[in-house]
Amino acid sequence: MGTRRTPLPGVGTQYDFVTDAGQHISVVVHHDGRRFLGFYRPDDPDTCQASVQLTTGEATALAHLVDPAPIDAVRTDGLDLVTEHIPVTARSPYGGRQLGDTKARTRTGASIVAVLRRHSAHPSPGPDFRLAIGDTLVAVGTREGVDALAAIVGGG
């Protein structure tokens, strides 16, 4: 299952994925924090069958139901900060390169506070930490900064 990330200028970001069973689901994250969960017809991926609006709190509660591991160790409620998990995919120009090569903080103002690997976590990685395809970066920053970092890491 792969996730496709699409910037929506003036709105936010849309995340799409297709389950192993073929169900197309999307999450639209608006700049103001609202989230919409969309479910699409298997025979027509452009037809949304149902959409559910979630507040930030509801989205967090749903995420905890899906994956009970603590994902919000940094509380950003009410602040102009977001915490995002950014995958390092095969399209990323940074697989196999050092974290410092991204120049993340200088270019975006966002900070990479941890790198998650399949069976390990690396908090506070230094600039010499070598990224691998399949890693997940835990980033903290403004919505714009984290979105810019995701585009850089994603090769966009």
Coordinates of N, CA and C in Angstrom, one line a residue:
M1 N 0.8 -1.2 0.0 CA 0.0 0.0 0.0 C 0.9 1.2 0.0
G2 N 0.7 2.1 -0.9 CA 1.4 3.3 -1.0 C 0.5 4.5 -0.7
T3 N 1.1 5.6 -0.2 CA 0.3 6.8 0.0 C 0.7 7.9 -1.0
R4 N -0.3 8.5 -1.6 CA 0.0 9.6 -2.5 C -0.3 10.9 -1.8
R5 N 0.6 11.8 -1.8 CA 0.4 13.1 -1.2 C 0.2 14.2 -2.3
T6 N -0.9 15.0 -2.2 CA -1.1 16.0 -3.2 C -1.4 17.3 -2.6
P7 N -0.5 18.3 -2.8 CA -0.8 19.7 -2.2 C -2.1 20.2 -2.9
L8 N -2.9 20.9 -2.1 CA -4.1 21.5 -2.6 C -3.9 23.0 -2.3
P9 N -3.4 23.8 -3.3 CA -3.1 25.2 -3.0 C -4.3 26.0 -2.5
G10 N -4.1 26.7 -1.4 CA -5.1 27.5 -0.7 C -6.0 26.7 0.2
V11 N -5.9 25.3 0.2 CA -6.7 24.4 0.9 C -6.0 23.7 2.0
G12 N -5.0 22.9 1.5 CA -4.2 22.0 2.4 C -3.5 20.9 1.6
T13 N -3.6 19.7 2.1 CA -3.0 18.6 1.5 C -3.9 17.4 1.5
Q14 N -3.9 16.6 0.4 CA -4.7 15.4 0.3 C -3.8 14.2 0.3
Y15 N -4.1 13.2 1.1 CA -3.4 12.0 1.2 C -4.3 10.9 0.7
D16 N -3.9 10.1 -0.3 CA -4.7 9.0 -0.8 C -4.0 7.7 -0.6
F17 N -4.7 6.7 -0.4 CA -4.2 5.3 -0.4 C -5.2 4.3 -0.8
V18 N -4.8 3.2 -1.3 CA -5.7 2.1 -1.6 C -5.3 0.9 -0.8
T19 N -6.3 0.4 -0.1 CA -6.0 -0.8 0.8 C -5.7 -2.0 -0.1
D20 N -5.2 -3.0 0.6 CA -4.9 -4.3 -0.1 C -6.2 -4.9 -0.7
A21 N -7.3 -4.6 -0.1 CA -8.6 -5.1 -0.7 C -9.1 -4.2 -1.8
G22 N -8.4 -3.1 -2.1 CA -8.8 -2.3 -3.3 C -9.7 -1.1 -2.9
Q23 N -9.9 -0.8 -1.6 CA -10.7 0.4 -1.2 C -9.8 1.6 -1.3
H24 N -10.3 2.7 -2.0 CA -9.6 4.0 -2.1 C -10.1 4.9 -1.0
I25 N -9.2 5.3 -0.1 CA -9.5 6.2 1.0 C -8.6 7.4 0.9
S26 N -9.2 8.6 1.2 CA -8.4 9.8 1.2 C -8.6 10.6 2.5
V27 N -7.6 11.4 2.9 CA -7.7 12.3 4.0 C -7.3 13.7 3.5
V28 N -8.2 14.6 3.6 CA -7.8 16.0 3.2 C -7.6 16.8 4.5
V29 N -6.4 17.3 4.7 CA -6.0 18.1 5.8 C -6.0 19.6 5.4
H30 N -6.9 20.3 6.0 CA -7.0 21.7 5.6 C -6.0 22.5 6.4
H31 N -5.5 23.7 5.9 CA -4.6 24.5 6.6 C -5.1 24.9 8.0
D32 N -6.4 25.0 8.2 CA -6.9 25.4 9.5 C -7.1 24.2 10.5
G33 N -6.6 23.0 10.1 CA -6.6 21.8 10.9 C -7.8 20.9 10.7
R34 N -8.8 21.3 10.0 CA -10.0 20.4 9.7 C -9.5 19.3 8.9
R35 N -10.1 18.1 9.0 CA -9.8 17.0 8.2 C -11.0 16.3 7.7
F36 N -11.0 15.8 6.5 CA -12.1 15.1 5.9 C -11.6 13.8 5.4
L37 N -12.3 12.8 5.8 CA -12.1 11.4 5.4 C -13.0 11.0 4.3
G38 N -12.5 10.6 3.2 CA -13.3 10.3 2.0 C -13.2 8.8 1.6
F39 N -14.3 8.2 1.2 CA -14.3 6.9 0.8 C -14.8 6.8 -0.7
Y40 N -14.1 6.2 -1.6 CA -14.3 6.2 -3.0 C -14.8 4.9 -3.5
R41 N -15.6 4.9 -4.6 CA -16.1 3.7 -5.2 C -15.0 2.9 -5.8
P42 N -14.9 1.6 -5.6 CA -13.9 0.7 -6.2 C -13.9 0.8 -7.7
D43 N -15.1 0.9 -8.3 CA -15.2 0.9 -9.8 C -15.0 2.2 -10.4
D44 N -15.0 3.3 -9.6 CA -14.8 4.6 -10.1 C -14.0 5.5 -9.0
P45 N -12.7 5.5 -9.1 CA -11.9 6.1 -8.1 C -12.1 7.7 -8.0
D46 N -12.9 8.3 -8.9 CA -13.1 9.7 -8.8 C -14.5 10.0 -8.1
T47 N -15.2 9.0 -7.8 CA -16.5 9.2 -7.2 C -16.4 8.9 -5.7
C48 N -16.6 10.0 -4.9 CA -16.6 9.8 -3.5 C -18.0 9.4 -3.0
Q49 N -18.0 8.2 -2.3 CA -19.2 7.6 -1.8 C -19.7 8.3 -0.5
A50 N -18.7 8.6 0.3 CA -19.0 9.3 1.6 C -17.9 10.1 2.1
S51 N -18.2 11.1 2.8 CA -17.1 12.0 3.4 C -17.5 12.3 4.8
V52 N -16.5 12.3 5.7 CA -16.7 12.5 7.1 C -15.8 13.6 7.5
Q53 N -16.3 14.7 8.1 CA -15.4 15.8 8.6 C -15.0 15.4 10.1
L54 N -13.7 15.6 10.4 CA -13.2 15.3 11.7 C -12.5 16.6 12.2
T55 N -12.7 16.9 13.5 CA -12.0 17.9 14.2 C -10.6 17.4 14.5
T56 N -9.7 18.2 14.9 CA -8.3 17.7 15.2 C -8.4 16.7 16.3
G57 N -9.2 16.9 17.3 CA -9.3 15.9 18.4 C -9.9 14.6 18.0
E58 N -10.9 14.7 17.1 CA -11.5 13.5 16.6 C -10.5 12.7 15.7
A59 N -9.8 13.4 14.9 CA -8.7 12.7 14.1 C -7.7 12.1 15.0
T60 N -7.3 12.7 16.0 CA -6.3 12.1 17.0 C -6.9 10.9 17.6
A61 N -8.2 11.0 18.0 CA -8.9 9.8 18.7 C -8.9 8.7 17.7
L62 N -9.3 8.9 16.5 CA -9.4 7.9 15.4 C -8.0 7.3 15.2
A63 N -7.0 8.1 15.1 CA -5.6 7.6 14.9 C -5.2 6.6 16.0
H64 N -5.6 7.0 17.2 CA -5.3 6.1 18.4 C -6.0 4.8 18.4
L65 N -7.2 4.8 17.8 CA -8.0 3.6 17.6 C -7.3 2.7 16.6
V66 N -6.9 3.3 15.5 CA -6.3 2.5 14.4 C -4.9 2.0 14.8
D67 N -4.1 2.9 15.5 CA -2.7 2.5 15.9 C -2.6 3.1 17.3
P68 N -2.7 2.3 18.3 CA -2.6 2.8 19.7 C -1.3 3.3 20.2
A69 N -0.2 3.1 19.4 CA 1.1 3.6 19.8 C 1.0 5.1 19.9
P70 N 1.6 5.7 20.9 CA 1.5 7.2 21.1 C 2.2 7.9 19.9
I71 N 1.4 8.7 19.2 CA 1.9 9.4 18.0 C 2.0 10.9 18.3
D72 N 1.5 11.3 19.4 CA 1.4 12.8 19.7 C 2.2 13.1 20.9
A73 N 3.4 12.7 21.1 CA 4.2 13.0 22.2 C 4.4 14.5 22.4
V74 N 4.4 15.2 21.2 CA 4.6 16.6 21.3 C 3.2 17.2 21.1
R75 N 2.6 17.8 22.1 CA 1.3 18.4 22.0 C 1.3 19.7 21.3
T76 N 0.5 19.8 20.3 CA 0.5 21.1 19.5 C -0.9 21.7 19.5
D77 N -1.8 21.2 20.3 CA -3.2 21.7 20.3 C -3.2 23.2 20.6
G78 N -3.8 24.0 19.7 CA -3.9 25.4 19.9 C -2.7 26.2 19.6
L79 N -1.7 25.5 19.1 CA -0.5 26.3 18.7 C -0.4 26.2 17.2
D80 N 0.5 27.0 16.6 CA 0.7 27.1 15.2 C 1.8 26.1 14.8
L81 N 1.8 24.9 15.5 CA 2.8 23.8 15.2 C 2.0 22.6 14.8
V82 N 2.6 21.8 13.9 CA 2.1 20.5 13.6 C 3.2 19.5 13.7
T83 N 2.8 18.2 13.9 CA 3.7 17.1 14.0 C 3.3 16.2 12.9
E84 N 4.2 15.8 12.0 CA 3.9 14.9 10.9 C 4.8 13.8 10.8
H85 N 4.4 12.7 10.2 CA 5.2 11.5 9.9 C 5.4 11.6 8.4
I86 N 6.7 11.7 7.9 CA 7.0 11.9 6.5 C 7.8 10.6 6.0
P87 N 7.2 9.8 5.1 CA 7.9 8.6 4.7 C 9.1 9.0 3.7
V88 N 10.1 8.2 3.8 CA 11.2 8.3 2.8 C 11.0 7.1 1.8
T89 N 10.4 7.5 0.7 CA 10.0 6.5 -0.3 C 11.2 6.3 -1.3
A90 N 10.9 5.3 -2.2 CA 11.9 5.0 -3.3 C 12.1 6.2 -4.2
R91 N 11.1 7.2 -4.2 CA 11.2 8.4 -5.1 C 12.1 9.4 -4.4
S92 N 12.4 9.3 -3.1 CA 13.1 10.3 -2.4 C 14.6 10.4 -2.9
P93 N 15.1 11.6 -3.1 CA 16.5 11.7 -3.4 C 17.4 11.5 -2.2
Y94 N 16.8 11.3 -1.0 CA 17.6 11.2 0.2 C 17.8 9.8 0.8
G95 N 17.3 8.8 0.1 CA 17.5 7.4 0.6 C 19.0 7.1 0.5
G96 N 19.6 6.7 1.5 CA 21.0 6.4 1.5 C 21.9 7.6 1.8
R97 N 21.4 8.8 1.9 CA 22.2 10.0 2.2 C 22.0 10.4 3.6
Q98 N 22.9 11.3 4.0 CA 22.9 11.8 5.4 C 21.8 12.8 5.6
L99 N 21.2 12.8 6.8 CA 20.1 13.7 7.1 C 20.5 15.2 6.9
G100 N 21.8 15.6 7.1 CA 22.2 16.9 6.9 C 22.1 17.4 5.5
D101 N 22.2 16.4 4.5 CA 22.0 16.8 3.1 C 20.7 17.4 2.8
T102 N 19.7 17.1 3.6 CA 18.4 17.7 3.3 C 18.3 19.2 3.6
K103 N 19.2 19.7 4.5 CA 19.2 21.1 5.0 C 17.8 21.5 5.4
A104 N 17.1 20.5 6.1 CA 15.7 20.7 6.4 C 15.4 21.9 7.2
R105 N 16.0 22.1 8.3 CA 15.7 23.3 9.1 C 16.0 24.6 8.4
T106 N 17.1 24.7 7.7 CA 17.5 25.9 7.0 C 16.5 26.2 5.9
R107 N 16.1 25.2 5.1 CA 15.2 25.4 4.0 C 13.8 25.6 4.3
T108 N 13.3 25.0 5.5 CA 11.9 24.9 5.8 C 11.5 25.5 7.1
G109 N 12.5 25.5 8.1 CA 12.2 25.9 9.4 C 11.6 24.8 10.2
A110 N 11.3 23.6 9.6 CA 10.8 22.4 10.3 C 12.0 21.6 10.8
S111 N 11.8 20.9 12.0 CA 12.8 20.1 12.6 C 12.4 18.7 12.5
I112 N 13.4 17.8 12.2 CA 13.2 16.4 12.2 C 13.7 15.9 13.6
V113 N 12.7 15.5 14.4 CA 12.9 15.2 15.8 C 13.2 13.7 16.0
A114 N 12.9 12.9 15.0 CA 13.2 11.4 15.2 C 13.1 10.8 13.8
V115 N 13.7 9.7 13.7 CA 13.6 8.8 12.5 C 13.1 7.5 13.0
L116 N 12.0 7.0 12.4 CA 11.5 5.7 12.7 C 11.9 4.7 11.6
R117 N 12.4 3.6 12.1 CA 12.8 2.5 11.2 C 11.8 1.3 11.5
R118 N 11.9 0.3 10.7 CA 10.9 -0.8 10.9 C 10.9 -1.3 12.3
H119 N 12.0 -1.5 12.9 CA 12.0 -2.1 14.3 C 12.8 -1.2 15.3
S120 N 13.0 0.0 15.0 CA 13.7 0.9 15.9 C 13.3 2.3 15.7
A121 N 13.6 3.1 16.7 CA 13.4 4.6 16.6 C 14.7 5.3 17.0
H122 N 15.0 6.4 16.3 CA 16.2 7.1 16.5 C 15.8 8.6 16.8
P123 N 15.7 8.9 18.1 CA 15.4 10.3 18.5 C 16.5 11.2 18.3
S124 N 16.2 12.4 18.0 CA 17.2 13.5 17.8 C 18.4 13.1 16.9
P125 N 18.1 12.7 15.7 CA 19.2 12.3 14.8 C 20.0 13.5 14.4
G126 N 21.3 13.2 14.4 CA 22.3 14.3 14.0 C 22.4 14.4 12.5
P127 N 23.1 15.4 12.0 CA 23.2 15.6 10.5 C 23.9 14.4 9.8
D128 N 24.7 13.6 10.6 CA 25.4 12.5 9.9 C 24.6 11.2 9.9
F129 N 23.4 11.3 10.4 CA 22.5 10.1 10.4 C 22.1 9.8 9.0
R130 N 22.3 8.5 8.6 CA 22.1 8.1 7.2 C 20.7 7.6 7.1
L131 N 19.9 8.2 6.2 CA 18.5 7.8 5.9 C 18.4 6.6 5.0
A132 N 17.4 5.9 5.2 CA 17.2 4.7 4.3 C 15.7 4.7 3.8
I133 N 15.6 4.1 2.6 CA 14.2 4.0 2.0 C 13.4 3.2 3.0
G134 N 12.2 3.6 3.3 CA 11.3 3.0 4.3 C 11.3 3.7 5.6
D135 N 12.3 4.6 5.9 CA 12.3 5.3 7.1 C 11.1 6.3 7.1
T136 N 10.7 6.7 8.3 CA 9.7 7.7 8.5 C 10.3 8.8 9.4
L137 N 10.3 10.0 8.9 CA 10.8 11.1 9.6 C 9.6 11.7 10.4
V138 N 9.9 12.0 11.7 CA 9.0 12.7 12.6 C 9.4 14.2 12.6
A139 N 8.5 15.0 12.0 CA 8.9 16.4 11.8 C 7.9 17.3 12.6
V140 N 8.5 18.4 13.1 CA 7.7 19.4 13.9 C 8.0 20.8 13.3
G141 N 6.9 21.5 13.0 CA 7.1 22.9 12.5 C 5.8 23.5 12.2
T142 N 5.8 24.6 11.4 CA 4.5 25.2 11.0 C 4.0 24.3 9.9
R143 N 2.7 24.4 9.6 CA 2.1 23.6 8.5 C 2.9 23.8 7.2
E144 N 3.2 25.1 6.9 CA 3.9 25.4 5.6 C 5.3 24.7 5.6
G145 N 6.0 24.8 6.8 CA 7.3 24.3 6.9 C 7.3 22.7 6.7
V146 N 6.4 22.1 7.4 CA 6.3 20.6 7.3 C 5.9 20.2 5.9
D147 N 5.0 20.9 5.3 CA 4.6 20.6 3.9 C 5.8 20.7 3.0
A148 N 6.6 21.8 3.2 CA 7.7 22.0 2.3 C 8.8 20.9 2.6
L149 N 9.0 20.5 3.8 CA 9.9 19.4 4.1 C 9.4 18.1 3.4
A150 N 8.1 17.8 3.5 CA 7.6 16.6 2.9 C 7.8 16.6 1.4
A151 N 7.7 17.8 0.7 CA 7.9 17.9 -0.7 C 9.4 17.7 -1.0
I152 N 10.3 18.2 -0.2 CA 11.7 18.0 -0.4 C 12.1 16.6 -0.2
V153 N 11.7 15.9 0.8 CA 12.0 14.5 1.1 C 11.4 13.6 0.1
G154 N 10.2 14.0 -0.4 CA 9.5 13.2 -1.4 C 10.0 13.4 -2.8
G155 N 10.9 14.3 -3.0 CA 11.5 14.5 -4.3 C 10.7 15.5 -5.2
G156 N 9.8 16.3 -4.5 CA 9.0 17.2 -5.2 C 9.6 18.6 -5.4

